[in-house]
Short mmCIF file of C-alpha atoms in Angstrom, two decimals:
data_model
loop_
_atom_site.label_atom_id
_atom_site.label_comp_id
_atom_site.label_asym_id
_atom_site.label_seq_id
_atom_site.Cartn_x
_atom_site.Cartn_y
_atom_site.Cartn_z
CA UNK A 7 0.04 -0.08 0.06
CA UNK A 8 1.24 3.49 -1.03
CA UNK A 9 2.34 5.76 1.80
CA UNK A 10 3.80 9.22 1.90
CA UNK A 11 4.51 12.40 3.79
CA UNK A 12 2.80 15.72 3.02
CA UNK A 13 5.20 18.12 1.52
CA UNK A 14 2.41 20.95 1.15
CA UNK A 15 -1.23 21.21 1.11
CA UNK A 16 -4.09 23.49 0.33
CA UNK A 17 -7.91 23.56 0.79
CA UNK A 18 -9.46 24.56 -2.36
CA UNK A 19 -12.74 26.88 -2.24
CA UNK A 20 -12.79 28.41 -5.58
CA UNK A 21 -12.84 25.36 -8.10
CA UNK A 22 -12.75 24.78 -11.92
CA UNK A 23 -16.17 23.95 -13.51
CA UNK A 24 -15.32 20.27 -13.45
CA UNK A 25 -14.95 20.15 -9.57
CA UNK A 26 -17.59 22.78 -8.57
CA UNK A 27 -19.61 20.21 -6.77
CA UNK A 28 -16.78 18.91 -4.59
CA UNK A 29 -15.62 22.12 -2.75
CA UNK A 30 -14.06 22.65 -0.35
CA UNK A 31 -11.61 19.92 -1.07
CA UNK A 32 -7.97 19.30 0.13
CA UNK A 33 -5.18 18.84 -2.17
CA UNK A 34 -1.60 17.88 -1.27
CA UNK A 35 1.77 17.30 -2.78
CA UNK A 36 3.10 14.34 -1.07
CA UNK A 37 6.55 12.60 -1.00
CA UNK A 38 5.97 8.93 -1.59
CA UNK A 39 7.70 6.34 0.38
CA UNK A 40 10.62 4.91 -1.87
CA UNK A 41 10.71 8.17 -3.86
CA UNK A 42 8.62 10.44 -6.04
CA UNK A 43 6.42 13.39 -5.37
CA UNK A 44 2.90 13.51 -6.50
CA UNK A 45 -0.26 15.66 -6.35
CA UNK A 46 -3.11 13.86 -4.69
CA UNK A 47 -6.51 14.47 -3.03
CA UNK A 48 -6.99 13.98 0.66
CA UNK A 49 -10.07 12.22 2.00
CA UNK A 50 -11.44 12.68 5.40
CA UNK A 51 -9.39 14.37 8.18
CA UNK A 52 -7.55 17.53 7.15
CA UNK A 53 -3.74 16.93 6.91
CA UNK A 54 -0.75 19.36 7.48
CA UNK A 55 2.85 19.49 6.14
CA UNK A 56 4.63 16.57 7.73
CA UNK A 57 1.70 14.32 8.32
CA UNK A 58 1.90 10.67 7.04
CA UNK A 59 -0.78 9.58 4.73
CA UNK A 60 -1.70 6.33 2.99
CA UNK A 61 -3.39 5.56 -0.29
CA UNK A 62 -7.35 5.15 0.18
CA UNK A 63 -8.74 4.63 -3.10
CA UNK A 64 -9.10 5.82 -6.72
CA UNK A 65 -12.31 7.67 -7.89
CA UNK A 66 -12.41 8.43 -11.66
CA UNK A 67 -8.84 7.80 -11.80
CA UNK A 68 -7.94 10.26 -9.15
CA UNK A 69 -5.84 9.10 -6.08
CA UNK A 70 -7.14 9.80 -2.56
CA UNK A 71 -5.04 9.62 0.27
CA UNK A 72 -6.03 9.69 4.06
CA UNK A 73 -4.14 10.49 7.10
CA UNK A 74 -2.64 7.58 9.04
CA UNK A 75 -3.86 7.20 12.63
CA UNK B 115 -0.54 54.16 -29.33
CA UNK B 116 2.94 52.76 -28.80
CA UNK B 117 3.57 53.67 -32.45
CA UNK B 118 2.31 57.24 -31.92
CA UNK B 119 4.31 57.66 -28.68
CA UNK B 120 7.66 56.30 -30.22
CA UNK B 121 6.94 58.43 -33.41
CA UNK B 122 7.02 55.34 -35.60
CA UNK B 123 4.81 54.78 -38.78
CA UNK B 124 3.00 51.54 -38.91
CA UNK B 125 4.69 51.12 -42.43
CA UNK B 126 8.13 51.17 -40.73
CA UNK B 127 7.40 47.99 -38.58
CA UNK B 128 9.36 45.11 -39.84
CA UNK B 129 8.20 42.30 -37.52
CA UNK B 130 5.28 42.02 -34.95
CA UNK B 131 5.46 39.78 -31.92
CA UNK B 132 2.27 39.22 -30.01
CA UNK B 133 1.97 37.66 -26.56
CA UNK B 134 -1.37 36.09 -25.80
CA UNK B 135 -2.25 33.13 -23.39
CA UNK B 136 -5.63 31.87 -24.46
CA UNK B 137 -7.42 34.18 -26.78
CA UNK B 138 -8.96 30.98 -28.52
CA UNK B 139 -10.36 29.86 -25.10
CA UNK B 140 -11.44 33.04 -23.82
CA UNK B 141 -12.81 34.70 -26.95
CA UNK B 142 -12.73 31.92 -29.65
CA UNK B 143 -10.52 34.02 -31.85
CA UNK B 144 -7.52 32.34 -33.08
CA UNK B 145 -4.78 33.54 -35.53
CA UNK B 146 -4.59 36.68 -33.19
CA UNK B 147 -1.16 38.06 -34.31
CA UNK B 148 -1.99 39.10 -37.89
CA UNK B 149 -5.40 40.04 -36.50
CA UNK B 150 -4.04 42.50 -33.93
CA UNK B 151 -1.12 43.61 -36.21
CA UNK B 152 -3.46 44.55 -39.08
CA UNK B 153 -5.75 46.43 -36.75
CA UNK B 154 -2.80 48.51 -35.92
CA UNK B 155 -2.00 49.10 -39.65
CA UNK B 156 0.94 46.60 -39.59
CA UNK B 157 0.63 44.46 -42.77
CA UNK B 158 2.94 42.38 -44.94
CA UNK B 159 5.47 41.54 -42.27
CA UNK B 160 5.88 38.40 -39.93
CA UNK B 161 3.19 38.55 -37.15
CA UNK B 162 3.43 35.77 -34.70
CA UNK B 163 1.63 34.81 -31.47
CA UNK B 164 3.75 33.62 -28.46
CA UNK B 165 2.22 31.58 -25.64
CA UNK B 166 4.10 30.97 -22.52
CA UNK B 167 1.14 31.11 -20.07
CA UNK B 168 1.26 34.45 -17.98
CA UNK B 169 4.75 35.06 -19.46
CA UNK B 170 3.43 35.19 -22.97
CA UNK B 171 4.21 38.70 -23.81
CA UNK B 172 7.55 38.74 -21.64
CA UNK B 173 8.35 35.91 -24.23
CA UNK B 174 7.21 37.97 -27.21
CA UNK B 175 9.10 40.97 -25.93
CA UNK B 176 12.28 38.75 -25.42
CA UNK B 177 12.08 37.36 -28.94
CA UNK B 178 11.58 40.68 -30.48
CA UNK B 179 14.74 42.07 -28.62
CA UNK B 180 16.62 39.13 -29.69
CA UNK B 181 15.82 39.41 -33.30
CA UNK B 182 16.59 43.26 -33.14
CA UNK B 183 19.95 42.68 -31.32
CA UNK B 184 20.86 40.03 -33.94
CA UNK B 185 20.50 42.53 -36.65
CA UNK B 186 17.47 40.85 -38.41
CA UNK B 187 15.05 43.86 -37.99
CA UNK B 188 15.43 47.51 -37.37
CA UNK B 189 11.99 48.19 -36.01
CA UNK B 190 9.93 45.52 -34.31
CA UNK B 191 6.76 45.75 -32.09
CA UNK B 192 6.13 43.49 -29.18
CA UNK B 193 2.58 43.58 -27.80
CA UNK B 194 0.41 41.42 -25.66
CA UNK B 195 -3.37 41.13 -25.44
CA UNK B 196 -5.83 39.31 -23.32
CA UNK B 197 -9.65 39.51 -22.83
CA UNK B 198 -10.83 37.39 -19.77
CA UNK B 199 -13.88 39.05 -18.40
CA UNK B 200 -16.12 37.56 -21.14
CA UNK B 201 -16.12 34.31 -19.17
CA UNK B 202 -17.53 33.41 -15.75
CA UNK B 203 -14.96 32.90 -13.01
CA UNK B 204 -15.24 28.97 -12.92
CA UNK B 205 -14.45 29.05 -16.70
CA UNK B 206 -11.56 31.47 -16.25
CA UNK B 207 -10.15 29.35 -13.45
CA UNK B 208 -10.25 26.36 -15.77
CA UNK B 209 -8.77 27.95 -18.74
CA UNK B 210 -5.90 29.36 -16.46
CA UNK B 211 -5.44 25.86 -15.09
CA UNK B 212 -4.45 24.79 -18.71
CA UNK B 213 -1.03 26.50 -18.05
CA UNK B 214 -0.41 23.81 -15.41
CA UNK B 215 0.00 19.84 -15.82
CA UNK B 216 -3.07 18.59 -16.97
CA UNK B 217 -1.87 14.80 -16.62
CA UNK B 218 -1.11 15.49 -13.11
CA UNK B 219 -1.97 18.29 -10.95
CA UNK B 220 -4.92 19.74 -12.94
CA UNK B 221 -6.46 16.23 -13.19
CA UNK B 222 -6.84 15.93 -9.53
CA UNK B 223 -8.25 19.36 -9.07
CA UNK B 224 -5.58 21.87 -9.02
CA UNK B 225 -6.12 25.50 -9.79
CA UNK B 226 -3.65 28.32 -10.11
CA UNK B 227 -4.68 29.72 -6.93
CA UNK B 228 -4.25 26.29 -5.28
CA UNK B 229 -0.80 25.86 -6.68
CA UNK B 230 0.39 29.17 -5.20
CA UNK B 231 -1.45 28.43 -1.92
CA UNK B 232 0.70 25.20 -1.85
CA UNK B 233 3.88 27.41 -2.55
CA UNK B 234 2.70 29.74 0.23
CA UNK B 235 2.20 26.90 2.75
CA UNK B 236 5.71 25.53 2.12
CA UNK B 237 7.11 29.05 2.25
CA UNK B 238 5.30 29.60 5.63
CA UNK B 239 6.60 26.30 6.91
CA UNK B 240 10.28 26.78 5.90
CA UNK B 241 10.79 30.49 6.50
CA UNK B 242 8.04 31.49 8.98
CA UNK B 243 6.34 33.73 6.43
CA UNK B 244 3.06 34.88 7.72
CA UNK B 245 -0.46 35.67 6.37
CA UNK B 246 0.19 39.20 7.58
CA UNK B 247 3.42 39.37 5.40
CA UNK B 248 1.43 38.24 2.34
CA UNK B 249 -1.46 40.68 3.02
CA UNK B 250 1.20 43.54 3.36
CA UNK B 251 1.97 42.95 -0.40
CA UNK B 252 -1.73 43.34 -1.38
CA UNK B 253 -2.06 46.55 0.81
CA UNK B 254 1.07 48.16 -0.75
CA UNK B 255 0.13 47.17 -4.37
CA UNK B 256 -3.45 48.44 -3.80
CA UNK B 257 -2.11 51.73 -2.36
CA UNK B 258 0.23 52.27 -5.58
CA UNK B 259 -2.61 51.13 -7.95
CA UNK B 260 -5.08 53.70 -6.51
CA UNK B 261 -2.63 56.27 -7.62
CA UNK B 262 -2.39 54.82 -11.24
CA UNK B 263 -5.04 56.22 -13.67
CA UNK B 264 -4.22 53.11 -15.69
CA UNK B 265 -5.16 50.48 -12.84
CA UNK B 266 -7.98 48.23 -13.17
CA UNK B 267 -9.07 48.28 -9.49
CA UNK B 268 -8.04 51.73 -8.08
CA UNK B 269 -8.89 50.88 -4.45
CA UNK B 270 -6.98 51.07 -1.21
CA UNK B 271 -7.42 47.99 1.16
CA UNK B 272 -6.65 47.74 4.76
CA UNK B 273 -4.62 44.85 6.39
CA UNK B 274 -7.89 43.79 8.30
CA UNK B 275 -9.75 43.57 5.01
CA UNK B 276 -6.96 41.60 3.41
CA UNK B 277 -6.72 39.19 6.26
CA UNK B 278 -10.50 38.61 6.31
CA UNK B 279 -10.98 38.04 2.74
CA UNK B 280 -12.96 35.26 1.48
CA UNK B 281 -10.81 32.14 1.07
CA UNK B 282 -9.94 31.17 -2.52
CA UNK B 283 -7.47 28.38 -1.71
CA UNK B 284 -6.22 28.36 1.78
CA UNK B 285 -4.14 30.23 2.97
CA UNK B 286 -4.93 32.52 0.18
CA UNK B 287 -7.91 34.72 0.16
CA UNK B 288 -9.43 36.88 -2.64
CA UNK B 289 -6.97 39.76 -1.52
CA UNK B 290 -4.02 37.54 -2.25
CA UNK B 291 -5.07 36.89 -5.96
CA UNK B 292 -4.55 39.08 -8.94
CA UNK B 293 -7.46 40.32 -10.85
CA UNK B 294 -9.24 38.85 -13.91
CA UNK B 295 -8.69 41.68 -16.41
CA UNK B 296 -8.86 42.73 -19.97
CA UNK B 297 -5.92 44.54 -21.41
CA UNK B 298 -3.35 45.27 -24.00
CA UNK B 299 0.17 46.77 -24.04
CA UNK B 300 2.79 47.22 -26.84
CA UNK B 301 6.30 48.62 -27.14
CA UNK B 302 8.55 49.52 -30.10
CA UNK B 303 12.14 48.00 -30.33
CA UNK B 304 14.94 49.45 -32.32
CA UNK B 305 18.72 49.01 -32.33
CA UNK B 306 20.95 51.56 -30.50
CA UNK B 307 22.43 52.87 -33.61
CA UNK B 308 19.01 54.02 -34.71
CA UNK B 309 18.19 55.80 -31.56
CA UNK B 310 18.68 59.32 -33.16
CA UNK B 311 16.13 58.44 -35.81
CA UNK B 312 13.49 57.59 -33.15
CA UNK B 313 13.69 60.53 -30.47
CA UNK B 314 10.44 59.11 -29.02
CA UNK B 315 12.26 56.08 -27.81
CA UNK B 316 13.77 56.64 -24.45
CA UNK B 317 14.98 53.60 -22.79
CA UNK B 318 17.83 51.16 -23.15
CA UNK B 319 17.48 47.35 -22.80
CA UNK B 320 20.58 46.59 -20.57
CA UNK B 321 19.94 42.98 -20.05
CA UNK B 322 17.18 40.42 -20.85
CA UNK B 323 16.75 36.72 -20.46
CA UNK B 324 14.19 33.93 -20.58
CA UNK B 325 14.47 30.64 -18.75
CA UNK B 326 12.25 27.64 -18.47
CA UNK B 327 11.39 24.72 -16.07
CA UNK B 328 9.03 21.77 -15.40
CA UNK B 329 5.46 22.73 -15.91
CA UNK B 330 4.16 20.66 -12.95
CA UNK B 331 4.64 22.07 -9.48
CA UNK B 332 5.31 18.54 -7.99
CA UNK B 333 8.24 17.88 -10.52
CA UNK B 334 10.13 20.72 -8.89
CA UNK B 335 12.62 19.90 -6.16
CA UNK B 336 11.97 23.16 -4.24
CA UNK B 337 8.71 25.14 -4.66
CA UNK B 338 9.69 28.13 -2.29
CA UNK B 339 11.90 29.56 -5.10
CA UNK B 340 11.75 29.19 -8.85
CA UNK B 341 14.70 28.03 -10.71
CA UNK B 342 13.53 29.70 -13.91
CA UNK B 343 13.52 33.08 -12.00
CA UNK B 344 17.03 32.56 -10.65
CA UNK B 345 18.52 31.53 -14.16
CA UNK B 346 16.82 34.39 -16.05
CA UNK B 347 17.92 36.90 -13.36
CA UNK B 348 21.53 35.71 -13.29
CA UNK B 349 21.83 36.07 -17.10
CA UNK B 350 20.09 39.43 -17.28
CA UNK B 351 22.25 40.87 -14.55
CA UNK B 352 25.31 39.51 -16.22
CA UNK B 353 24.36 41.13 -19.58
CA UNK B 354 23.54 44.33 -17.86
CA UNK B 355 26.73 44.28 -15.86
CA UNK B 356 24.70 45.06 -12.82
CA UNK B 357 23.73 43.51 -9.63
CA UNK B 358 20.35 43.58 -7.80
CA UNK B 359 21.71 46.32 -5.36
CA UNK B 360 21.79 48.69 -8.49
CA UNK B 361 18.10 48.34 -9.35
CA UNK B 362 16.24 51.47 -8.63
CA UNK B 363 12.68 50.13 -9.18
CA UNK B 364 10.99 46.76 -10.13
CA UNK B 365 7.81 45.49 -11.59
CA UNK B 366 7.53 41.85 -10.46
CA UNK B 367 4.95 39.10 -11.26
CA UNK B 368 2.56 39.39 -8.12
CA UNK B 369 -0.06 36.96 -9.63
CA UNK B 370 -0.36 36.05 -6.02
CA UNK B 371 0.96 37.80 -2.98
CA UNK B 372 3.35 34.89 -2.17
CA UNK B 373 4.79 35.25 -5.88
CA UNK B 374 5.95 38.78 -5.22
CA UNK B 375 7.64 37.61 -2.01
CA UNK B 376 9.34 34.73 -3.81
CA UNK B 377 10.29 37.21 -6.61
CA UNK B 378 11.97 39.58 -4.21
CA UNK B 379 14.05 36.56 -3.09
CA UNK B 380 14.75 34.90 -6.43
CA UNK B 381 15.85 38.33 -8.07
CA UNK B 382 18.39 38.80 -5.22
CA UNK B 383 16.98 41.78 -3.79
CA UNK B 384 16.53 40.21 -0.37
CA UNK B 385 17.86 36.81 1.20
CA UNK B 386 15.73 33.61 1.03
CA UNK B 387 13.01 33.91 3.66
CA UNK B 388 13.33 37.67 3.88
CA UNK B 389 10.76 38.62 1.31
CA UNK B 390 7.87 39.02 3.74
CA UNK B 391 9.67 40.80 6.59
CA UNK B 392 11.02 43.28 3.98
CA UNK B 393 7.68 43.98 2.73
CA UNK B 394 6.21 44.54 6.22
CA UNK B 395 9.21 46.90 6.91
CA UNK B 396 8.23 49.13 4.03
CA UNK B 397 11.38 48.27 1.97
CA UNK B 398 9.37 47.93 -1.32
CA UNK B 399 6.88 50.53 -0.84
CA UNK B 400 6.79 53.68 -3.01
CA UNK B 401 9.15 55.70 -0.62
CA UNK B 402 11.18 52.57 0.32
CA UNK B 403 14.77 51.54 -0.65
CA UNK B 404 13.59 49.49 -3.71
CA UNK B 405 9.85 50.46 -4.89
CA UNK B 406 8.27 47.37 -6.28
CA UNK B 407 5.05 47.31 -8.46
CA UNK B 408 4.60 51.11 -8.37
CA UNK B 409 1.97 50.46 -11.09
CA UNK B 410 -0.18 48.42 -8.59
CA UNK B 411 1.10 45.23 -9.96
CA UNK B 412 -1.04 42.51 -11.13
CA UNK B 413 -2.98 42.69 -7.88
CA UNK B 414 -4.35 46.21 -8.56
CA UNK B 415 -3.28 47.25 -11.96
CA UNK B 416 -4.68 44.05 -13.21
CA UNK B 417 -3.49 40.72 -14.85
CA UNK B 418 -4.77 40.41 -18.44
CA UNK B 419 -2.28 37.40 -18.61
CA UNK B 420 -1.09 37.63 -22.18
CA UNK B 421 -0.44 41.34 -21.84
CA UNK B 422 1.24 41.45 -18.36
CA UNK B 423 4.89 41.09 -19.64
CA UNK B 424 4.77 44.00 -22.04
CA UNK B 425 2.55 45.90 -19.68
CA UNK B 426 5.40 45.78 -17.07
CA UNK B 427 7.85 47.27 -19.44
CA UNK B 428 5.30 50.08 -20.13
CA UNK B 429 5.10 50.69 -16.44
CA UNK B 430 8.60 50.84 -15.96
CA UNK B 431 8.98 53.36 -18.87
CA UNK B 432 6.31 55.57 -17.41
CA UNK B 433 8.32 55.72 -14.22
CA UNK B 434 11.64 56.21 -15.77
CA UNK B 435 10.41 58.88 -17.95
CA UNK B 436 9.38 60.55 -14.80
CA UNK B 437 5.70 60.63 -15.92
CA UNK B 438 4.19 58.45 -13.06
CA UNK B 439 2.43 61.61 -11.24
CA UNK B 440 1.62 61.15 -7.72
CA UNK B 441 3.37 57.83 -7.57
CA UNK B 442 6.68 58.96 -9.11
CA UNK B 443 9.87 57.57 -7.58
CA UNK B 444 12.95 59.54 -7.27
CA UNK B 445 15.60 57.02 -8.17
CA UNK B 446 14.70 55.77 -11.74
CA UNK B 447 17.89 55.09 -13.66
CA UNK B 448 17.55 51.15 -13.57
CA UNK B 449 14.44 49.32 -13.80
CA UNK B 450 13.82 45.67 -13.66
CA UNK B 451 10.81 43.52 -14.92
CA UNK B 452 10.08 40.08 -13.92
CA UNK B 453 7.38 38.12 -15.83
CA UNK B 454 6.55 34.54 -14.67
CA UNK B 455 4.53 31.95 -16.61
CA UNK B 456 2.71 29.16 -14.84
CA UNK B 457 4.06 28.08 -11.38
CA UNK B 458 7.44 28.87 -12.51
CA UNK B 459 7.79 27.09 -16.00
CA UNK B 460 8.79 30.31 -17.71
CA UNK B 461 10.45 33.48 -16.36
CA UNK B 462 11.49 36.56 -18.36
CA UNK B 463 13.80 39.12 -16.64
CA UNK B 464 14.47 42.43 -18.36
CA UNK B 465 16.77 45.42 -17.08
CA UNK B 466 15.94 48.67 -18.56
CA UNK B 467 18.33 51.76 -18.27
CA UNK B 468 17.44 55.36 -18.84
CA UNK B 469 18.83 56.55 -22.16
#
């Protein structure tokens, strides 16, 4: 299971048309365990820089990660 | 207007360079360079559109200068144009997002405010930059824009207003974001040897450089500084034979307040992490050590994206000719413009000298 650490994040309030129904939503750039940096969506609890997250699911080809407890 | 101001007849123009980001998406009109050139009476010469996101006309200007410097043309015009207010904000947001990486960040829901919000978060984390420091950029630029008759939003704002703004992408509020504007700008470029023939042209280009980098924000090692800014600045300073300490005033790309803070650092005006504190200390105010964005910047003057790069050159010209009225700065021999495309995938830095 993919895990990573939050490098930076934001909560989007003003969306593009396509995501208009999903606001507010959290985006994060995460450093993946084993290397690589990707932009993902966060599900559930809000995360901050330095938090550890794990892959939750893929919805319409978009990877969602969640905070590890 | 640029032709009349420079005392140049349309028939004398040998090549036309147009910066435009997304005319086809905003207005549906393609083939814009000959469209705009012919409207200005310029026909029968190369007319080409340059697209480099928000650095589109910075890039058009760079290429026009390059061709004149190489001796290919004696009279070139670089212009920029964008019309954005014809679309509703969510559609504008989507069109602007086209300057990001569609296969990665944009696909998952990134917008330009959100990319700069993530830059801000990281800058805050690494250097202790604060919301107040970012708001101070907006307060300053609105104060300058209020004095500029050409500004889009001539309105002063207070620190309290800036901090209490509606969130766009946290931590950025509406007051951290530049405006959705319509606008155009143009300049005439000639070789130094012909300066006597064109007494209306009053500034020298001392140094200029364009640099590029990855489009995706997550592809960059460090997002608190843009490599393209640093490379373009270093080359432009070297060409000009000047350092950041010799610049009298600057127009920098404040598409978001954090972008002005990063620009101050990348251009070598202050050390890394000092952009916010320097702004709060008044260092970049009209009466400060280095006045920055005396036009009001993208924040208050406005940001018709494809017109911004050449617009900055025009703003420097107004100051350096001593024609800035109430917002006129005293020291005006060397001016610097920095025009950023995307989240740092293109940067154009120009250093102008009084003739």
